[in-house]
XYZ file of C-alpha atoms in Angstrom:
737
model
C -27.265 12.579 -11.331
C -23.940 11.204 -11.100
C -22.670 13.421 -13.959
C -23.634 16.373 -12.080
C -22.060 15.306 -8.923
C -18.811 14.546 -10.715
C -18.936 18.111 -12.280
C -19.607 19.730 -8.934
C -16.664 17.817 -7.542
C -14.486 18.639 -10.237
C -15.071 22.322 -10.219
C -14.693 22.246 -6.282
C -11.299 20.267 -6.586
C -10.153 22.839 -9.137
C -11.196 25.493 -6.555
C -9.594 23.900 -3.783
C -6.421 23.109 -5.543
C -6.244 26.645 -6.579
C -6.783 27.788 -3.013
C -4.235 25.329 -1.656
C -1.502 26.481 -4.355
C -1.969 29.798 -3.486
C -1.842 29.177 0.327
C 1.237 27.115 -0.318
C 3.051 29.962 -2.187
C 1.973 32.353 0.326
C 3.553 30.296 3.098
C 6.826 29.619 1.106
C 6.993 33.410 0.450
C 6.349 34.296 4.181
C 9.420 31.867 4.900
C 11.608 33.959 2.419
C 10.968 37.262 4.449
C 10.461 35.880 8.020
C 13.502 33.606 7.822
C 12.514 31.262 10.947
C 15.581 29.748 12.463
C 15.028 26.111 11.076
C 14.550 27.383 7.515
C 17.891 29.418 7.922
C 19.717 26.378 9.045
C 18.290 24.188 6.277
C 19.374 26.959 3.888
C 22.835 26.872 5.339
C 23.022 23.181 5.041
C 22.246 23.480 1.283
C 24.615 25.982 1.020
C 27.321 23.609 2.346
C 26.185 20.876 0.067
C 26.731 23.207 -3.040
C 29.785 24.455 -1.556
C 31.378 21.105 -1.645
C 30.944 21.159 -5.402
C 33.635 23.874 -5.546
C 36.175 21.626 -3.888
C 39.442 20.592 -5.583
C 41.794 22.330 -8.105
C 44.883 23.925 -7.793
C 45.158 26.435 -4.813
C 46.781 29.810 -5.076
C 50.590 29.271 -4.069
C 50.772 32.718 -2.391
C 49.215 31.831 1.067
C 51.150 29.525 3.410
C 50.930 28.714 7.086
C 53.612 28.766 9.835
C 52.395 26.323 12.483
C 53.432 26.477 16.147
C 52.631 22.724 16.165
C 53.054 20.108 18.761
C 56.644 19.173 17.625
C 57.656 22.854 17.634
C 56.229 23.063 21.199
C 57.923 19.732 22.138
C 61.266 20.920 20.806
C 61.421 24.550 21.862
C 59.269 24.651 25.047
C 55.822 24.923 26.348
C 53.483 27.689 24.988
C 53.542 30.710 25.315
C 57.047 31.147 24.101
C 59.185 33.759 25.035
C 58.452 36.685 22.407
C 62.278 36.993 21.508
C 61.613 33.357 20.055
C 58.782 34.765 18.055
C 61.174 37.445 16.905
C 63.429 35.011 15.860
C 60.820 33.132 14.020
C 59.552 36.418 12.374
C 62.941 37.456 11.447
C 63.781 33.951 9.868
C 60.527 34.270 7.611
C 61.709 37.761 6.532
C 64.957 36.580 5.766
C 63.264 33.918 3.731
C 61.851 36.489 1.484
C 57.960 36.469 2.765
C 55.998 39.118 1.321
C 54.054 39.772 4.450
C 53.356 37.994 7.672
C 50.022 37.924 9.379
C 50.239 36.915 13.102
C 47.097 35.113 14.369
C 48.133 35.486 17.950
C 46.839 38.080 20.115
C 49.383 39.687 22.384
C 47.361 42.080 24.518
C 49.665 41.509 27.690
C 53.302 41.885 28.499
C 55.408 38.969 28.138
C 56.263 37.974 31.834
C 59.100 35.806 30.912
C 61.075 38.939 30.125
C 64.138 38.858 32.444
C 63.071 42.580 33.790
C 59.536 41.528 34.416
C 60.620 38.225 35.953
C 62.982 39.546 38.430
C 60.652 42.221 39.500
C 57.983 39.612 40.192
C 60.528 37.421 42.063
C 61.396 40.339 44.315
C 57.559 40.987 44.952
C 56.713 37.534 45.522
C 60.029 36.438 47.579
C 61.659 39.590 48.455
C 64.904 38.146 46.376
C 66.368 40.227 43.762
C 67.833 38.319 41.106
C 71.113 39.400 39.412
C 70.453 39.850 35.778
C 73.266 42.463 35.201
C 75.189 40.212 32.997
C 72.371 40.224 30.277
C 72.649 42.496 27.434
C 70.287 45.352 27.514
C 68.237 44.317 24.404
C 67.601 41.173 26.045
C 66.150 42.530 29.234
C 62.687 43.265 27.718
C 61.260 40.347 25.467
C 58.493 42.854 24.161
C 61.000 45.663 23.239
C 63.310 43.034 21.513
C 60.036 42.037 19.479
C 59.012 45.440 18.644
C 62.589 46.212 17.306
C 62.175 43.376 14.834
C 58.578 44.166 14.083
C 59.677 47.775 13.063
C 61.953 46.085 10.349
C 59.675 43.690 8.635
C 56.225 43.830 6.887
C 54.051 42.223 9.503
C 50.253 42.497 10.670
C 49.516 42.013 14.465
C 46.126 40.723 15.444
C 43.755 42.907 17.481
C 40.466 41.903 18.992
C 37.215 44.169 18.749
C 34.910 44.146 21.721
C 31.770 45.855 22.761
C 33.234 47.134 26.083
C 34.340 50.768 25.950
C 36.905 50.008 28.664
C 38.944 48.001 26.151
C 40.073 51.458 24.632
C 43.887 51.592 23.701
C 46.141 54.468 24.445
C 47.163 54.629 20.435
C 44.598 54.025 17.849
C 45.536 51.090 15.612
C 47.537 51.700 12.431
C 45.649 50.281 9.604
C 45.977 49.660 5.979
C 45.068 52.622 3.893
C 41.429 52.594 2.575
C 40.408 54.585 -0.342
C 36.945 55.189 -0.994
C 35.754 55.201 -4.549
C 31.866 56.463 -5.228
C 29.862 55.337 -8.504
C 28.618 58.398 -10.432
C 25.518 59.764 -8.504
C 26.518 58.197 -5.107
C 26.811 60.389 -2.139
C 30.368 60.542 -0.874
C 29.244 60.838 2.809
C 28.965 57.000 2.976
C 31.547 55.135 4.984
C 32.040 51.497 5.142
C 31.733 51.693 8.712
C 28.063 52.109 8.198
C 27.614 48.817 6.903
C 30.098 46.673 9.055
C 30.148 45.857 12.551
C 31.203 48.477 14.859
C 33.170 47.817 17.976
C 32.989 50.126 21.377
C 36.420 48.607 22.485
C 39.466 47.087 20.846
C 42.183 44.811 22.581
C 45.617 45.867 20.956
C 48.778 44.378 21.081
C 50.622 45.529 24.221
C 52.697 48.604 24.269
C 55.373 49.091 21.728
C 54.336 45.877 19.729
C 51.181 47.651 18.289
C 53.315 50.635 17.601
C 55.964 48.813 15.923
C 53.747 46.654 13.580
C 53.238 47.627 10.271
C 49.630 47.348 10.475
C 46.941 46.064 12.919
C 44.212 43.443 11.700
C 41.205 42.226 13.275
C 41.053 38.688 14.111
C 37.330 38.613 15.151
C 35.432 36.044 13.292
C 31.993 34.499 14.179
C 30.226 31.426 12.871
C 26.755 31.385 11.493
C 23.932 30.755 13.743
C 24.613 27.113 13.598
C 27.894 27.832 14.706
C 29.712 26.772 11.434
C 32.360 29.226 10.165
C 31.794 29.983 6.206
C 33.075 33.599 5.952
C 35.699 36.026 7.187
C 35.249 39.643 8.011
C 36.880 41.940 5.562
C 36.235 45.049 7.485
C 35.040 46.253 10.821
C 35.011 49.657 12.580
C 36.363 51.160 15.814
C 36.281 54.687 16.802
C 35.604 55.621 13.118
C 38.461 53.903 11.775
C 37.759 51.056 9.199
C 39.706 48.157 10.313
C 40.541 45.531 7.780
C 40.325 41.732 8.853
C 43.785 39.991 9.185
C 43.520 37.883 6.196
C 42.704 41.208 4.078
C 45.320 43.309 5.757
C 48.026 40.902 5.428
C 47.233 40.330 1.628
C 47.240 44.188 1.081
C 50.597 44.411 2.743
C 52.102 41.633 0.888
C 50.737 43.158 -2.525
C 52.602 46.625 -1.681
C 51.522 49.833 -0.202
C 48.843 50.654 -2.743
C 46.103 50.103 0.237
C 42.756 48.952 -0.481
C 40.003 50.791 -2.551
C 36.416 50.317 -1.506
C 33.783 50.995 -4.522
C 30.548 52.280 -3.395
C 27.144 52.137 -4.994
C 23.768 53.584 -4.191
C 23.042 50.660 -1.802
C 26.584 50.330 0.202
C 29.873 49.030 -0.618
C 29.685 46.680 -3.704
C 33.314 45.666 -4.101
C 37.003 46.413 -2.978
C 40.243 46.267 -4.809
C 43.201 44.566 -3.480
C 46.398 43.043 -4.915
C 45.002 44.072 -8.323
C 41.839 41.875 -7.726
C 38.223 43.132 -7.497
C 36.429 41.464 -4.537
C 32.724 41.553 -4.007
C 31.808 42.663 -0.553
C 28.993 40.392 0.776
C 26.622 41.211 3.501
C 28.147 42.619 6.823
C 31.438 43.386 4.729
C 32.354 39.614 4.909
C 33.844 37.373 2.335
C 32.348 33.804 1.735
C 35.312 31.534 1.897
C 35.446 29.073 -1.165
C 37.276 26.316 0.791
C 39.277 23.715 -1.299
C 38.159 21.043 0.908
C 39.405 19.355 4.276
C 42.450 20.713 5.963
C 45.767 20.316 4.207
C 44.917 22.227 1.009
C 47.855 24.796 1.688
C 51.572 24.339 2.503
C 52.355 24.236 6.132
C 55.689 24.687 7.868
C 56.589 23.719 11.295
C 57.831 26.883 13.388
C 60.810 24.973 14.706
C 62.001 24.128 11.002
C 61.619 27.791 10.189
C 63.799 28.761 13.199
C 66.315 26.300 12.261
C 66.554 27.235 8.637
C 65.392 24.067 7.518
C 62.601 25.357 5.176
C 63.912 26.207 1.691
C 63.926 29.943 0.831
C 62.163 29.490 -2.460
C 59.171 27.886 -0.366
C 59.021 31.215 1.574
C 59.856 33.893 -1.099
C 57.117 36.272 -2.076
C 54.625 34.329 -0.016
C 51.892 35.662 2.420
C 52.572 33.909 5.577
C 50.030 33.231 8.637
C 51.627 32.721 11.842
C 49.786 30.773 14.533
C 48.933 27.349 15.899
C 46.963 24.120 14.977
C 47.676 22.587 18.233
C 44.534 21.323 19.795
C 45.436 22.543 23.076
C 45.522 26.268 21.878
C 41.955 26.116 21.107
C 42.290 27.934 17.445
C 40.111 25.371 15.810
C 36.788 26.117 14.262
C 34.069 24.084 12.664
C 33.638 24.564 8.975
C 31.360 22.933 6.221
C 34.222 20.484 5.995
C 35.375 19.625 9.498
C 34.467 20.076 12.861
C 37.984 21.214 13.874
C 39.449 23.373 11.061
C 42.548 25.455 12.035
C 41.590 29.204 12.157
C 44.989 29.651 10.643
C 44.018 27.692 7.356
C 40.807 29.865 7.334
C 42.814 32.926 6.639
C 44.936 31.121 4.106
C 41.809 29.997 2.518
C 40.224 33.516 2.544
C 43.354 34.791 0.708
C 43.158 31.974 -1.690
C 39.781 32.629 -2.546
C 40.615 36.360 -3.440
C 43.752 35.463 -5.399
C 41.860 32.690 -7.353
C 38.744 34.660 -7.996
C 36.541 32.033 -6.803
C 34.087 34.432 -5.353
C 30.507 33.536 -4.023
C 27.929 36.258 -4.417
C 24.167 36.584 -4.015
C 22.597 38.936 -6.656
C 20.482 41.822 -5.599
C 17.611 40.487 -7.229
C 17.746 37.242 -5.496
C 14.530 37.405 -3.683
C 12.671 38.285 -6.958
C 14.173 35.421 -8.941
C 13.640 32.851 -6.168
C 9.960 34.072 -6.150
C 9.780 33.578 -9.997
C 11.266 30.045 -9.845
C 8.873 29.270 -6.963
C 5.788 30.348 -8.713
C 6.596 28.542 -12.007
C 7.778 25.291 -10.145
C 4.747 25.556 -7.741
C 2.380 25.858 -10.649
C 4.275 22.911 -12.298
C 4.014 20.759 -9.034
C 0.132 21.621 -8.657
C -0.523 20.315 -12.008
C 1.434 17.286 -11.521
C 0.140 16.162 -8.187
C -3.350 17.248 -8.847
C -4.204 16.215 -12.224
C -1.471 13.534 -13.302
C -1.722 10.133 -11.867
C 0.572 9.565 -8.761
C 2.710 7.023 -10.380
C 3.524 9.405 -13.088
C 3.391 12.488 -10.972
C 5.777 11.238 -8.419
C 8.494 10.839 -11.092
C 7.482 14.194 -12.747
C 7.717 15.977 -9.316
C 11.049 14.239 -8.735
C 12.231 15.484 -11.876
C 11.101 18.996 -11.432
C 12.877 19.117 -7.778
C 16.055 17.588 -9.204
C 16.027 20.332 -12.023
C 15.476 23.183 -9.499
C 18.344 21.543 -7.436
C 20.898 21.046 -10.397
C 20.208 24.584 -11.419
C 20.886 26.146 -8.280
C 24.036 23.892 -7.934
C 25.077 24.912 -11.478
C 24.980 28.818 -10.456
C 26.949 28.085 -7.352
C 29.595 25.797 -8.773
C 29.914 27.180 -12.395
C 28.876 30.936 -11.815
C 29.890 31.377 -8.198
C 26.191 32.762 -7.529
C 24.346 31.384 -4.675
C 20.640 31.187 -4.985
C 18.817 28.889 -2.751
C 16.481 26.194 -4.036
C 14.952 25.750 -0.607
C 11.974 27.806 -0.919
C 10.934 26.305 -4.330
C 11.517 22.820 -2.822
C 9.567 23.703 0.196
C 6.677 25.050 -2.004
C 6.809 22.029 -4.174
C 6.623 19.750 -1.303
C 3.708 21.799 0.322
C 2.033 21.633 -3.161
C 2.577 17.962 -3.260
C 1.131 17.344 0.160
C -1.957 19.766 -0.364
C -2.708 18.431 -3.829
C -2.412 15.003 -2.716
C -4.677 15.668 0.281
C -7.068 17.408 -1.979
C -6.851 14.779 -4.629
C -7.340 12.134 -1.938
C -10.617 13.922 -0.556
C -12.104 14.424 -3.983
C -11.248 10.829 -5.380
C -12.918 9.331 -2.150
C -15.852 11.598 -2.972
C -15.816 10.261 -6.481
C -15.543 6.845 -5.314
C -18.723 7.428 -3.335
C -20.390 8.757 -6.619
C -19.168 5.455 -8.273
C -20.517 3.410 -5.590
C -23.782 5.098 -5.278
C -24.233 4.953 -9.226
C -23.281 1.323 -9.805
C -24.401 -0.412 -6.440
C -27.758 -0.714 -7.876
C -26.829 -2.173 -11.195
C -23.801 -4.516 -10.558
C -22.477 -6.998 -7.873
C -20.496 -5.343 -4.982
C -17.182 -7.121 -6.343
C -17.762 -5.028 -9.638
C -18.358 -2.043 -7.840
C -15.144 -2.739 -5.913
C -13.195 -2.980 -9.197
C -14.860 0.217 -10.650
C -13.928 2.112 -7.344
C -10.281 0.673 -7.426
C -9.842 1.872 -10.917
C -10.810 5.432 -9.729
C -12.440 6.457 -12.863
C -16.008 7.758 -13.669
C -15.249 7.911 -17.245
C -18.190 5.285 -17.926
C -20.583 7.469 -16.334
C -20.189 9.821 -19.267
C -21.068 7.522 -22.001
C -18.755 5.442 -24.260
C -19.138 3.034 -27.189
C -18.872 -0.546 -25.989
C -19.634 -3.876 -27.608
C -22.022 -5.310 -25.196
C -24.612 -8.545 -24.843
C -27.827 -7.363 -23.910
C -30.764 -9.396 -22.324
C -34.515 -8.764 -22.249
C -36.758 -10.866 -20.142
C -40.601 -10.965 -19.923
C -43.062 -13.029 -18.160
C -45.519 -14.929 -20.650
C -49.298 -13.931 -19.946
C -48.279 -11.812 -17.201
C -51.550 -9.346 -17.849
C -53.898 -12.172 -17.479
C -52.230 -13.325 -14.304
C -52.491 -10.281 -12.172
C -55.939 -9.359 -13.276
C -57.348 -11.330 -10.512
C -54.605 -10.279 -7.973
C -54.461 -7.330 -5.497
C -51.742 -4.949 -6.186
C -49.919 -5.976 -2.992
C -49.920 -9.434 -4.224
C -48.612 -8.346 -7.553
C -45.699 -6.451 -5.971
C -44.985 -9.389 -3.552
C -44.745 -11.784 -6.440
C -42.652 -9.537 -8.718
C -40.202 -9.143 -5.702
C -39.923 -12.827 -5.224
C -39.431 -13.212 -8.959
C -36.781 -10.275 -9.385
C -34.823 -11.138 -6.635
C -33.208 -14.379 -7.843
C -33.011 -13.042 -11.373
C -31.108 -9.737 -10.590
C -28.743 -11.813 -8.279
C -28.064 -14.093 -11.253
C -27.260 -11.128 -13.475
C -24.959 -9.516 -10.850
C -23.129 -12.681 -9.863
C -22.313 -13.296 -13.538
C -20.745 -9.675 -13.936
C -23.769 -8.152 -15.644
C -25.375 -5.000 -15.155
C -28.811 -4.640 -14.301
C -30.337 -1.792 -16.483
C -33.940 -1.465 -15.553
C -37.252 -3.252 -14.609
C -40.363 -2.233 -16.848
C -43.331 -3.908 -15.201
C -42.576 -7.555 -15.590
C -39.670 -7.203 -17.941
C -36.095 -7.095 -17.146
C -33.195 -5.423 -19.151
C -29.424 -6.334 -18.354
C -26.074 -6.204 -20.330
C -22.550 -7.364 -19.963
C -19.283 -5.766 -20.733
C -19.924 -2.368 -19.344
C -19.090 -0.445 -17.320
C -16.135 -3.085 -17.033
C -14.771 -5.467 -19.481
C -16.020 -8.960 -19.355
C -14.228 -10.790 -22.167
C -16.555 -13.615 -22.433
C -19.741 -11.587 -22.058
C -21.912 -13.368 -24.793
C -21.285 -16.639 -22.702
C -22.052 -15.133 -19.628
C -25.457 -13.598 -20.714
C -26.519 -17.004 -22.222
C -25.660 -18.768 -19.125
C -27.312 -16.286 -16.846
C -30.558 -16.843 -19.120
C -30.402 -20.521 -18.813
C -29.655 -20.036 -14.867
C -32.827 -17.888 -14.824
C -35.000 -20.606 -16.121
C -33.590 -23.252 -13.930
C -34.259 -20.738 -11.017
C -37.651 -20.000 -12.264
C -38.696 -23.548 -12.048
C -37.710 -23.817 -8.305
C -39.363 -20.344 -7.807
C -42.683 -21.728 -9.228
C -42.953 -24.274 -6.490
C -43.379 -21.466 -4.164
C -45.416 -19.397 -6.751
C -48.045 -22.148 -6.912
C -48.156 -22.352 -3.304
C -48.232 -18.652 -2.465
C -50.192 -17.097 -5.276
C -51.815 -20.188 -7.185
C -49.837 -19.437 -10.377
C -46.868 -20.723 -12.367
C -44.803 -18.213 -14.311
C -43.337 -18.672 -17.582
C -40.657 -16.585 -18.896
C -39.263 -15.591 -22.343
C -35.482 -14.211 -22.905
C -33.707 -12.860 -25.853
C -30.237 -11.886 -26.274
C -28.344 -9.960 -28.905
C -24.424 -8.886 -29.103
C -23.360 -5.663 -30.761
C -22.110 -2.082 -30.203
C -24.244 0.246 -28.095
C -23.803 3.556 -26.461
C -23.585 3.046 -22.652
C -23.686 5.749 -19.896
C -25.480 7.866 -17.935
C -28.690 9.130 -19.731
C -31.627 11.280 -19.005
C -32.164 14.801 -17.864
C -30.259 17.151 -15.519
C -32.373 16.308 -12.815
C -32.942 12.530 -13.415
C -30.301 10.103 -14.840
C -29.917 6.477 -15.227
C -27.110 4.374 -16.215
C -28.314 2.490 -19.367
C -27.462 1.412 -22.917
C -29.069 2.623 -26.153
C -28.581 1.671 -30.058
C -29.826 -0.757 -32.477
C -28.241 -3.537 -30.445
C -30.629 -2.836 -27.652
C -33.753 -2.474 -29.964
C -32.695 -5.765 -31.571
C -32.555 -7.540 -28.368
C -35.951 -6.410 -27.311
C -37.224 -7.753 -30.726
C -35.512 -11.004 -30.252
C -37.092 -11.410 -26.710
C -40.500 -10.749 -28.647
C -39.879 -14.023 -30.673
C -39.962 -16.191 -27.741
C -43.914 -16.030 -27.520
C -44.128 -16.336 -31.311
C -42.167 -19.478 -31.456
C -43.013 -20.975 -28.159
C -39.609 -21.223 -26.775
C -38.065 -19.694 -23.521
C -34.608 -18.466 -24.720
C -33.815 -16.998 -27.926
C -30.447 -15.537 -29.250
C -29.273 -13.925 -32.387
C -26.426 -15.367 -34.604
C -24.031 -12.674 -33.345
C -24.303 -13.918 -29.935
C -24.258 -17.821 -30.860
C -21.104 -17.099 -32.968
C -19.294 -15.462 -29.950
C -20.133 -18.420 -27.644
C -17.905 -20.653 -29.757
C -20.173 -23.923 -29.567
C -20.584 -23.565 -25.673
C -24.342 -24.434 -25.889
C -26.772 -26.552 -27.735
C -28.583 -24.394 -30.320
C -31.761 -25.047 -32.106
C -32.356 -22.968 -35.107
C -35.601 -20.964 -35.191
C -35.863 -18.845 -38.216
C -34.344 -16.229 -40.339
C -36.197 -13.162 -39.510
C -36.539 -9.694 -40.495
C -37.483 -7.863 -37.362
C -39.692 -4.643 -37.457
C -37.585 -1.904 -38.200
C -34.679 -3.563 -39.719
C -34.008 -4.354 -43.301
C -31.680 -7.286 -43.168
C -32.691 -10.746 -42.003
C -30.886 -12.213 -38.828
C -30.762 -15.844 -37.801
C -32.058 -16.639 -34.519
C -31.702 -19.696 -32.330
C -33.254 -21.094 -29.202
C -30.740 -22.393 -26.668
C -31.233 -25.483 -24.695
C -29.617 -26.695 -21.407
C -27.538 -29.951 -22.008
C -30.015 -32.277 -20.450
C -32.757 -31.105 -22.665
C -30.490 -31.294 -25.858
C -29.553 -35.017 -24.944
C -33.201 -35.690 -24.565
C -34.406 -34.273 -27.684
C -31.261 -35.296 -29.828
C -33.101 -37.177 -32.348
C -35.950 -34.702 -32.548
C -33.167 -31.901 -33.169
C -31.397 -33.781 -35.830
C -34.948 -34.202 -37.891
C -35.570 -30.303 -37.264
C -32.267 -29.314 -38.332
C -32.714 -31.141 -41.726
C -36.318 -29.591 -42.093
C -35.173 -26.056 -41.471
C -32.282 -26.663 -43.971
C -34.832 -27.816 -46.630
C -37.042 -24.623 -45.918
C -33.984 -22.321 -46.416
C -33.114 -24.195 -49.497
C -36.675 -23.748 -50.897
C -37.622 -27.331 -50.816
C -40.903 -26.556 -48.980
C -42.530 -30.011 -49.892
C -39.708 -32.210 -48.372
C -39.487 -29.667 -45.347
C -43.263 -30.009 -44.829
C -42.963 -33.872 -44.514
C -40.247 -33.563 -41.792
C -42.357 -31.005 -39.851
C -45.301 -33.321 -39.985
C -43.034 -36.247 -38.916
C -41.877 -33.871 -35.950
C -45.596 -32.960 -35.163
C -46.584 -36.765 -34.721
C -43.851 -37.091 -32.279
C -44.324 -33.668 -30.666
C -47.898 -32.799 -31.249
C -48.594 -29.151 -30.279
C -45.236 -27.950 -30.582
C -45.655 -24.318 -31.869
C -42.228 -24.143 -33.738
C -43.078 -27.194 -36.052
C -46.597 -25.994 -36.443
C -45.652 -22.668 -37.624
C -43.283 -24.123 -40.226
C -45.874 -26.919 -41.292
C -48.211 -24.337 -42.096
C -45.843 -21.930 -43.803
C -44.425 -24.619 -45.870
C -47.824 -25.963 -46.826
C -48.948 -22.499 -47.829
C -45.861 -22.160 -49.984
C -46.591 -25.364 -52.015
C -43.896 -26.174 -54.607
C -43.722 -22.711 -55.897
C -40.324 -21.042 -54.864
C -40.374 -17.131 -55.293
C -37.831 -15.698 -57.393
C -36.538 -13.740 -54.638
C -36.566 -16.229 -52.100
C -33.831 -15.627 -49.385
C -35.409 -17.657 -46.516
C -36.230 -14.478 -44.648
C -39.466 -14.075 -42.881
C -40.524 -10.591 -42.074
C -42.524 -9.628 -39.036
C -44.359 -6.324 -39.146
C -45.135 -6.200 -35.577
C -43.004 -6.616 -32.453
């Protein structure tokens, strides 16, 4: 029955493990397509961890930053500066030999510090007309002064795209030339504006500034949904015009007037070429920035030093310069994976470095399919680990599997620049671990119930607890073990119960078996069965009992002691006195559940069991209460007082077997002299000196008249006389049980 239950449990366990595996895979697959906010944020966190593996290395020397820092403001005046000062700064950069300048400052309003505007404002507010007639005409309007400088140098001014149609400029922005290249078979009707953000309005630099700048670049940049800036826009669109981002436009200008070439594939823009570098275009026309690490990776020069000519020309020549501010008061600080306050100016520099260094981070078109494949493979392995392998092995294996997925994804990012998230595989593995562990726990508890039910009637609760703790039902299936088998039987039981009612017989047997089974179970023995008045038990199965022969013999002696006490009540309640015989043999046997598919019993079979049964039958033949085989006696290592009984060939066996009676210590001491004489008599018999043996037996019968053992050997030796058979081996053959 237990095996059938286990088989049913095993099949159900496999079924439920499979169901859970599929459910976990379905849940993880759904996460890929549904992309709940928490999962997206976890994915971004993993991206940041891998991104930090790209840090270090020598950055490109091309991008530099011109910083309107705290010192510049302290020495040259508060911000905003008059635009003639910006003009002087830009002119100094141009004279220093910079290839292009990207101005990360939005100048969408007139400079109100211009003398002309200032005097008008004073007149309007106070009715006073300041005298500015002595100023040169070129200094009357700071914006016009700056515009003249802009017209002479390679500069990209910032604009800002909006969703407000009211922000429509009078003049459309002048942008870097964009060339479209279409792969063979790709429709030429595509435009990059179909794939990038489209703005309804644009805040342009004021008046002549926008018209005088070489190009306009959008300064728009948005963080991901967690507010972290990880990418810069390459392109946006306004009124059908493809407007590059500030970083891309400045790099394209610094590389010459070759413009930007966008390559289109069937699914949209795949890459663009700028400064001789092919740049992969990510989703939404953005470029993931491969930051070198925290701030300070790129050369930064204070604006005041540039104006005063204190920056060596070789530090400026051929560089792509970004002009802006890292001052906290000007609020151009952005959170990145490396810092909470990372200068927007340095983000542009990092973007140019990413392009020129070729440190691109891409996502393959087949990303979802590849992630699904990895998720299936790792999920199946995790399911096997957590449902089949023992927990102390499964957990390290699961850890190794998870670490392998993690390291594989990290390697692809760091070495190949390909980001494939391990998140869904790890989530799937975690779900597999939880579900498989839950299924395993549920069915292990069910198996423990099977174990408790299977063994609770055989062994003590303590042993049942140990079997359950081991969590194994292998012993139910059947196994070869070396065991000590005990058979007991009541002498003359048939004649005793002839005069008793069945209810009395049942009550008497219940009173007899209760202490006997307790003795077996308390000595770590396993109760096999009751057959009428007979009892069968064995030791060393289902659990190991190292000293099982000793425990078996001790139990038999304890049974006799308990029976002496029990007989006091038997005489009072039933008018009878019970006598018991017990036999023990030790050897190999097959132990496990046996029977039919409908009825099974945990038992032992084999020659050892049959021999133990035959040995028990010797008790009545020799008139003793306990008989053990030599195999058992040898393993007891002198722990008991043994009395040799005979060398017998039992029914069904070809070889002789020495058998012994076991005495308790008190009885052995009381019969010490008698046992010495018997030991000599038995040896003489085995040696074939029948006459001398007979004399010893007769001597013993005088001291112990009616002792059945001595009577048997007296008759046997008398019958043998002085004739010793040629094939004498001392073995006596029993033809019956």
